[in-house]
XYZ file of C-alpha atoms in Angstrom:
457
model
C 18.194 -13.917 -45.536
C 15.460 -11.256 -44.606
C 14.866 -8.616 -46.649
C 16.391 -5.284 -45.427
C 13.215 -3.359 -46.726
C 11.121 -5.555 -45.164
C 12.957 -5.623 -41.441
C 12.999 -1.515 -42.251
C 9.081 -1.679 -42.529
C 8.722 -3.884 -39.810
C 10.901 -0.942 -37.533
C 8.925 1.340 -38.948
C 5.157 -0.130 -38.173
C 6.665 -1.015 -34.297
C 8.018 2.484 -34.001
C 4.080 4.070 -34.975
C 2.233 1.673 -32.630
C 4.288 2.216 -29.606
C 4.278 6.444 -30.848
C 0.504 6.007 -30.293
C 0.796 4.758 -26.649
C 1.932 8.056 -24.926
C 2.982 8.047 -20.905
C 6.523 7.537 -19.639
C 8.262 4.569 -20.234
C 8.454 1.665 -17.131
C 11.314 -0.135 -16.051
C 9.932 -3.577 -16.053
C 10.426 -7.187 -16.127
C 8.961 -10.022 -18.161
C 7.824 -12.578 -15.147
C 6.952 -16.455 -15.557
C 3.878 -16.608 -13.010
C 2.778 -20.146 -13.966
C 4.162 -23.225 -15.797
C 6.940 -25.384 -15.761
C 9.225 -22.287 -15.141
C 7.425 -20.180 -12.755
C 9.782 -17.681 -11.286
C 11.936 -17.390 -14.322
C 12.433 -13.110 -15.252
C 14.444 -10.738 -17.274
C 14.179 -7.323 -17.713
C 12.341 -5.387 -20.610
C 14.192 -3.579 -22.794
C 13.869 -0.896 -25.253
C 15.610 -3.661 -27.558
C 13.677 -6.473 -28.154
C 13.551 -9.436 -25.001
C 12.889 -13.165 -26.606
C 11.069 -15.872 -24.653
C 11.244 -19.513 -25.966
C 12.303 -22.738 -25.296
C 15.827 -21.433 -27.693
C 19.058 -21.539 -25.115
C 19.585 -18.023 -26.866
C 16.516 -16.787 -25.737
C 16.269 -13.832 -23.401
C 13.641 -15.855 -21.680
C 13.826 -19.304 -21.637
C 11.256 -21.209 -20.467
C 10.660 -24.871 -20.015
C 7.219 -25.875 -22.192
C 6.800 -28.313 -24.796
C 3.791 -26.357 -26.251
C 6.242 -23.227 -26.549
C 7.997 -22.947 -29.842
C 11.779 -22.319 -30.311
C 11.283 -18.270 -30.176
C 7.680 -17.774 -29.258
C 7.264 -14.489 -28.899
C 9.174 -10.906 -28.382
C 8.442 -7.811 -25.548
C 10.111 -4.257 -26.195
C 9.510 -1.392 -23.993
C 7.996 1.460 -25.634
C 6.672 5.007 -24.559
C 3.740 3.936 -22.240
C 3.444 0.874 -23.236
C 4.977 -2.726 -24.396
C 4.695 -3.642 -28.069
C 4.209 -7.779 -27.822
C 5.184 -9.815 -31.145
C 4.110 -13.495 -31.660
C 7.350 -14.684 -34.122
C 5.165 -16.864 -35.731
C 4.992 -19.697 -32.576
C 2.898 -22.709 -33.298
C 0.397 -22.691 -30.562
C 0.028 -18.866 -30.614
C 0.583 -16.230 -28.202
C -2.298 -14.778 -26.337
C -3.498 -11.675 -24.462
C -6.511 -11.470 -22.592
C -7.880 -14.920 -24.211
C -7.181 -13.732 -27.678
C -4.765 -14.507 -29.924
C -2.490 -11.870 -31.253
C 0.253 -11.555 -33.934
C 1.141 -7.666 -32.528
C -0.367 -5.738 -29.749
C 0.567 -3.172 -27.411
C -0.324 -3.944 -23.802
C -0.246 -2.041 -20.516
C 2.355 -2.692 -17.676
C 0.429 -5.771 -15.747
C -0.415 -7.712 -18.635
C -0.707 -10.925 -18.555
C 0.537 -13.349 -21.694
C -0.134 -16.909 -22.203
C 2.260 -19.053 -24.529
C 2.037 -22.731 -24.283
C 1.608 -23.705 -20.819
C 3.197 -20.508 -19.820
C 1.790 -17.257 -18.433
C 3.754 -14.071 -18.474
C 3.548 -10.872 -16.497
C 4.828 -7.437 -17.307
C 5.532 -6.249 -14.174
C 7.232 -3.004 -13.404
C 10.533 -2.796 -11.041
C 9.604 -2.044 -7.650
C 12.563 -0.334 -6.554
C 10.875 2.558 -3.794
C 14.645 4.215 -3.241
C 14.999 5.549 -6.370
C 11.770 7.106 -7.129
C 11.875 11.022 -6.681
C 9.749 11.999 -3.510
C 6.580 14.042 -4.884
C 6.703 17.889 -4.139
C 3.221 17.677 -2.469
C 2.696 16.717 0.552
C -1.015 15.353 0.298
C -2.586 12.921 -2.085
C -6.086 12.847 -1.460
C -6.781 12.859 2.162
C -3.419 11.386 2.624
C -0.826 13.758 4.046
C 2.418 13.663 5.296
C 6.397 15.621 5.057
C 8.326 12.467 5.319
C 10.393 11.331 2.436
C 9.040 8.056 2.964
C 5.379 9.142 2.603
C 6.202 11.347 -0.394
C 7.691 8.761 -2.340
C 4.613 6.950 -1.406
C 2.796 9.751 -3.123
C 4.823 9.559 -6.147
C 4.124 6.309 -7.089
C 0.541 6.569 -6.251
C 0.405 9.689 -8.605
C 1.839 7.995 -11.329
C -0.250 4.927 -10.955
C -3.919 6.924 -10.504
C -3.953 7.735 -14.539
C -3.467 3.467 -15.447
C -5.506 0.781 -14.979
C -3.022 -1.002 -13.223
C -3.729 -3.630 -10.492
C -2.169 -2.065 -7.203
C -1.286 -4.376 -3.775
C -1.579 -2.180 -0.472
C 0.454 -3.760 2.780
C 0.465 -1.748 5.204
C 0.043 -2.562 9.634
C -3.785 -2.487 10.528
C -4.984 1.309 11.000
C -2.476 2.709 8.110
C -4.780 3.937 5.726
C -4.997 1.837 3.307
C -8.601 2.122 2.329
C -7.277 5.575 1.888
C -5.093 4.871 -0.665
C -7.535 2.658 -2.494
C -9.768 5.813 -2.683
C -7.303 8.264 -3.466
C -6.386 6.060 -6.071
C -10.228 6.139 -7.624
C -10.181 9.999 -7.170
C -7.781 10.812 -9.270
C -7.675 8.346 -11.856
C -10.096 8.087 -14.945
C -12.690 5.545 -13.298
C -13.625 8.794 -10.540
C -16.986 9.273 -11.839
C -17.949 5.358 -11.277
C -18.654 2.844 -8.193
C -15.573 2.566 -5.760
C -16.574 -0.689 -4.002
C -14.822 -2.146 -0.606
C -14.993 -5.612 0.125
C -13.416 -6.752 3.699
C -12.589 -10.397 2.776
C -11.927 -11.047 6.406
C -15.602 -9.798 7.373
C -16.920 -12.811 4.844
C -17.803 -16.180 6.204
C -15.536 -18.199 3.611
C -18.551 -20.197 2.133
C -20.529 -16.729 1.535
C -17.071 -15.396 -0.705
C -17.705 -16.093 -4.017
C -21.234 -14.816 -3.782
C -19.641 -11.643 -2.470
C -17.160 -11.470 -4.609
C -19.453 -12.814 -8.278
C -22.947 -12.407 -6.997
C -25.662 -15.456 -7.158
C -28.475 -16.337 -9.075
C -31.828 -17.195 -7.381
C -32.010 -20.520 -5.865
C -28.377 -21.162 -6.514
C -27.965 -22.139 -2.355
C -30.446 -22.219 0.436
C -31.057 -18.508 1.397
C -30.326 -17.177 -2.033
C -33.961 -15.618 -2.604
C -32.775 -13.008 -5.071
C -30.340 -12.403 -8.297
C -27.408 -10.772 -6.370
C -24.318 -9.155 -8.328
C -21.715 -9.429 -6.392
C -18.707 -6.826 -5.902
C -17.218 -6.770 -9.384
C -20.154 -6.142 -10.888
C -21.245 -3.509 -8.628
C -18.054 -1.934 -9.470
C -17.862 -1.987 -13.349
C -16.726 0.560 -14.879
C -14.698 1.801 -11.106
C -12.654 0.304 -8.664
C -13.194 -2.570 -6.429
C -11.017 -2.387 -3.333
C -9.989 -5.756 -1.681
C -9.379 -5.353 1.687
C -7.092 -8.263 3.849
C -6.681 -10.112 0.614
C -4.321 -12.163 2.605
C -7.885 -13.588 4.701
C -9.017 -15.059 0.999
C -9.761 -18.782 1.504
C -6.825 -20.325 -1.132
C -9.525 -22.826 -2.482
C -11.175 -19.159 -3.921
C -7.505 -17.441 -5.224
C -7.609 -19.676 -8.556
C -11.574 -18.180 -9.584
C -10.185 -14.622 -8.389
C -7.373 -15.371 -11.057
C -9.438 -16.464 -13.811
C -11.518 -13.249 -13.029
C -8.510 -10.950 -13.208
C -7.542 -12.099 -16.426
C -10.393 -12.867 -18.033
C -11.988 -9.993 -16.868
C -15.578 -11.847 -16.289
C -17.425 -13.349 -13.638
C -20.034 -16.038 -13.518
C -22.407 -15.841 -10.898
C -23.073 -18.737 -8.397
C -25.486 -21.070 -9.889
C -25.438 -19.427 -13.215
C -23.499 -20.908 -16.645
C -22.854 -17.438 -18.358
C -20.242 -15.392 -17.670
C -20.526 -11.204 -17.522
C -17.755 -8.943 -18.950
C -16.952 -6.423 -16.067
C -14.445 -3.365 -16.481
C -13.037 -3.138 -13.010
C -9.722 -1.969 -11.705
C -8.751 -3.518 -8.500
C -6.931 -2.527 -5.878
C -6.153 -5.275 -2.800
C -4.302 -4.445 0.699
C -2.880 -7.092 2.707
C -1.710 -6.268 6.566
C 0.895 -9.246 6.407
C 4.281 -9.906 4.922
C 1.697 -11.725 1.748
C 5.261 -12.695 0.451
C 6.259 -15.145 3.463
C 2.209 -16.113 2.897
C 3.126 -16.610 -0.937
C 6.206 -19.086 0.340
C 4.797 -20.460 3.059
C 2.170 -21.723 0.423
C -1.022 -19.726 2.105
C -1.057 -18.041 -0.985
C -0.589 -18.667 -4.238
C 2.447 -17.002 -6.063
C 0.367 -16.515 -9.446
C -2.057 -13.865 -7.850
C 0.450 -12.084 -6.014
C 2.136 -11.282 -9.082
C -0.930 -10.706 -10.908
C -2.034 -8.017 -8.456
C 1.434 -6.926 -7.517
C 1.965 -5.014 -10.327
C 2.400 -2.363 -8.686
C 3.150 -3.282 -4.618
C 3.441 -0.077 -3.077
C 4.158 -0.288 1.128
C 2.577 2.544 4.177
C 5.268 3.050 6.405
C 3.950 2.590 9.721
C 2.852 5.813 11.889
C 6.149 5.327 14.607
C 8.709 5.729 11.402
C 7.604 8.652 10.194
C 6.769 10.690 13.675
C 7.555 13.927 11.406
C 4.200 13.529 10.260
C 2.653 13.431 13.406
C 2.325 17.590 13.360
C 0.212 17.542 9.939
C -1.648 14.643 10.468
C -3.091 15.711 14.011
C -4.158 19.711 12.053
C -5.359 17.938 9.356
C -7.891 15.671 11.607
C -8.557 18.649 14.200
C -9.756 20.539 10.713
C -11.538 17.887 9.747
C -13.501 17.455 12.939
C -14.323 21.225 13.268
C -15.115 22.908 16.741
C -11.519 22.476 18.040
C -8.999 25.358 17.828
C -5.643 23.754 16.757
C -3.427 26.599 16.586
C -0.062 25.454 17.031
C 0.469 22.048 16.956
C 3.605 21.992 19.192
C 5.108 21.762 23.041
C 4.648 19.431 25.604
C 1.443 17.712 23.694
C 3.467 17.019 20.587
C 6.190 15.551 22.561
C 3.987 12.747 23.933
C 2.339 12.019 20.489
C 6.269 11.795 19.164
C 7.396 9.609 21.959
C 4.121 7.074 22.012
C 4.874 3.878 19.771
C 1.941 3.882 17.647
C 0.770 0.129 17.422
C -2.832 1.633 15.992
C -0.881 3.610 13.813
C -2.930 7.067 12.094
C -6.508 5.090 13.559
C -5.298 5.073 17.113
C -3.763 9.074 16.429
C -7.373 9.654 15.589
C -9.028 8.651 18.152
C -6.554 10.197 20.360
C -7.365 13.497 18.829
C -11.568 12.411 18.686
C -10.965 11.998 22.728
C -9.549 15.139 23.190
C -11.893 16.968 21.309
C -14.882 15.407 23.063
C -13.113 16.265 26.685
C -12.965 19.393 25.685
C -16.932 20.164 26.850
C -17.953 21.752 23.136
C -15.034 25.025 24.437
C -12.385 25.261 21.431
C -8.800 24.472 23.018
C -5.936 25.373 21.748
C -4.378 21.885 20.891
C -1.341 23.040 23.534
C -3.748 22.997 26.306
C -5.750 20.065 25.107
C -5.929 16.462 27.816
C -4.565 13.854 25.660
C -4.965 10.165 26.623
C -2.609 7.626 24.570
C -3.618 3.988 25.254
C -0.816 1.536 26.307
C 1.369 0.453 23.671
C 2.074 -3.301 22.643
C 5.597 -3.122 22.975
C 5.258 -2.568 26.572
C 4.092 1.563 27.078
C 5.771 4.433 25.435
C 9.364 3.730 24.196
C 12.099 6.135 22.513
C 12.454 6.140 18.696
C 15.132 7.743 17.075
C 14.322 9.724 13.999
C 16.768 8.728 11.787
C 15.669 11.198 8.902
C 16.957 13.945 11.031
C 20.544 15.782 11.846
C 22.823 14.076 14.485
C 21.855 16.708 16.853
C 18.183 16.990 16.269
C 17.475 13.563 16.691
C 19.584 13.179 20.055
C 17.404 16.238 21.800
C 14.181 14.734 19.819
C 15.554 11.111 22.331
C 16.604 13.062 25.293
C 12.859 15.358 25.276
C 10.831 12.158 24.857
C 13.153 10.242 27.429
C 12.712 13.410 29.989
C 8.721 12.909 29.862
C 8.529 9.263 29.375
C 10.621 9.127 33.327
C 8.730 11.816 34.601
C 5.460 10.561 34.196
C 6.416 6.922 35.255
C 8.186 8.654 38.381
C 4.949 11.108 39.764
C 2.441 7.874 38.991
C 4.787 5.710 41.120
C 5.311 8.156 43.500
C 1.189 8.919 43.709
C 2.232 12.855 42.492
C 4.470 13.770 45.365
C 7.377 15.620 44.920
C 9.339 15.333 47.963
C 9.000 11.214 47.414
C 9.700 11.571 43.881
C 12.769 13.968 44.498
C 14.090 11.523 47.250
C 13.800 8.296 44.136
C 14.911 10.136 41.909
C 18.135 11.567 43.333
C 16.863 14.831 41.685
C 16.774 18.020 43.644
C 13.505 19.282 44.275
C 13.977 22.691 42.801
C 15.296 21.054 39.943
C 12.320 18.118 39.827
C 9.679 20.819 40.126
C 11.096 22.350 37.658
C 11.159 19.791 34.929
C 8.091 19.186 35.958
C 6.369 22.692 35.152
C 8.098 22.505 32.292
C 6.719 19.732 30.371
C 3.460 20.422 31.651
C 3.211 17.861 34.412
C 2.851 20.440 37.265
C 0.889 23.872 37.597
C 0.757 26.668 39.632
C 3.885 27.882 41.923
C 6.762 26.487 43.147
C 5.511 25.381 46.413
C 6.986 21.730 48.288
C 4.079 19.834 48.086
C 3.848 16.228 50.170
């Protein structure tokens, strides 16, 4: 029978470490990445959760190396307070052994066979949109964006890993860096490496570095990106490109937290945080089998999504002052009328990118005279789904969002009418089945037509 003072002491000693870890507490799950039961969870508690080979276990897992009750994971105040219950093969944390230890959200445990994640709950709806409506050089009003914002907030001040998917032209190098900005690494190397850009026999030279004479061509000692970025942030962009034959040495990397250089037999300690962005569904890659399931979860701590540009139109407004400040010599003033009714009603495949160059053009056409952005020529490129279509803002009031549809529909006819009808009004009136009075004045009214009301063709 234990001893009551003992079990009071043991309370006691849990209670102080966890009291030292301070940050709010994370709804998480305890995650079997790799073994005999990969995909095996439960969620952390502030009770203790058991895993072991035990049918009474909170966890069980399938392992002969795993004893009975291996090991125990309680939630705590910023952090998770891991006990080994005395296993026979040890439980182990960053390739040491440990009896008690308090470990970040992310962490990765090894019992037996077994590896373990912490992993927090990914569960956008019910996070608390921020206030702000920036986070770095990130802005945006949606809901959807400032949720974004409040996970990204919270995140910045850990070390945890981060997975980016967003559509290509999102900004999700932006995230990466807003990330580094406000987190404690600001002051060091924030390092990109495009995995797609990388022939696939030159990756893990990019990605560890090389020694001298380690491959034809290697004249030099070269580092590699995780080195270059100790002590900062290395940002992995289309992670999803990574040849699978490299995933399991980006693995051992991540958890080991060294490298060894091509051609070289000792490994470096590096103190990196890394941040990856996919532009895929990387979960139908994971079960399709292009990727492998025990890196996504190792750098899906936290997975955060970038709504694309054509769900969150509201945006559209901020994001186009924000670039026409940032580009200087352009007069924004109000960024509203006929102009912001084509951006709204234009489908976005290139998605913040494409709204940028958009604005860039404009500027440029402008012949070095600041425009008002009312009065500025805006080209938008064809779209993929077939030119400009109606969205329906679905954030807004009943009635808002059907004039929002009936504006954009109103210009997206127009336009296709005059081009048909080569700009003649008396054709286009007669195809139409619009009145001509009425036609020209539509017309004037979005912006399509100048000067006075005069039949013209």
């Amino acid at each position: 029978m234990a001893d009551p003072d003992q079990t009071e002491r043991t309370r006691a000693d849990q209670a102080a470490i966890l009291g030292d870890v301070r940050g709010p507490s994370l709804r998480s799950s305890l995650v079997v990445i790799d073994g005999p039961s990969a995909g095996r969870s439960v969620a952390i508690r502030e009770d203790d959760v058991t895993a072991g080979t035990a049918t009474e276990c909170d966890l069980r897992v399938e392992d002969d190396r795993v004893s009975r009750k291996h090991a125990s994971v309680r939630a705590g105040s910023g952090g998770f307070l891991v006990v080994d219950l005395e296993s026979t093969n040890g439980t182990f944390y960053e390739g040491s052994r440990i009896s008690r230890a308090v470990v970040p959200a992310g962490a990765v445990l090894r019992i037996g066979r077994t590896s373990l994640l912490i992993r927090p709950e990914d569960s956008p709806d019910a996070i608390e949109p921020s206030p702000r409506g920036s986070f770095g050089r990130l802005v945006g009003q949606s809901v959807a964006m400032r949720r974004l914002f409040a996970i990204l907030e919270q995140v910045s001040a850990t070390d945890s890993t981060v997975l980016v998917e967003g559509e290509t032209g999102t900004g999700k190098e932006l995230v990466a860096l807003a990330v580094h900005e406000a987190s404690p690494r600001k002051d060091g190397p924030f390092i990109v490496l495009d995995c797609a850009a990388v022939p696939g026999e030159l990756v893990e030279s990019e990605l560890f570095g090389h020694v001298r004479g380690a491959f034809t061509g290697a004249a030099t000692n070269r580092p590699g990106a995780f080195v270059s970025a100790d002590n900062g942030t290395l940002f992995l962009d289309e992670l999803n490109s990574l040849p699978i034959t490299m995933q399991p040495k980006l693995l051992r990397a991540l958890e080991s937290r060294s490298v060894k250089a091509v051609g070289s037999d000792a490994p470096r300690k590096v103190n990196v945080r890394v941040i990856a962005a996919c532009n895929s569904d990387v979960e139908r890659d994971v079960a399709e089998g292009r990727f492998r399931p025990d890196l996504f979860y190792r750098l899906s701590v936290v997975h955060v999504r970038i709504p694309p540009l054509r769900q969150r139109r509201d945006d559209i407004p901020v994001i186009a002052a924000r670039m026409l400040e940032e580009m200087g010599g352009c007069e924004p003033g109000e960024i509203s009328g006929p102009n912001l009714d084509r951006l709204a009603a234009h489908a976005w495949p290139g998605n913040v990118r494409e709204l940028r160059n958009v604005i860039e053009r404009a500027c440029a056409l402008s012949g070095g005279v600041p425009r008002p952005f009312r009065d500025m020529t805006l080209h938008l490129g064809p779209s993929r789904e077939g030119g400009e279509r109606l969205q329906v803002d679905t954030e807004a009031t009943y009635s808002r969002a059907k004039e929002k549809v009936l504006a954009s529909f109103e210009r997206i006819y127009l336009e296709a009418l005059m081009q048909r009808c080569g700009g003649n009004i008396s054709l286009a009136s007669r195809v139409s089945e619009l009145d001509r009075k009425q036609l020209r004045k539509l017309l004037r009214r979005l912006g399509l037509i100048a000067g006075p009301e005069t039949d013209e063709g």
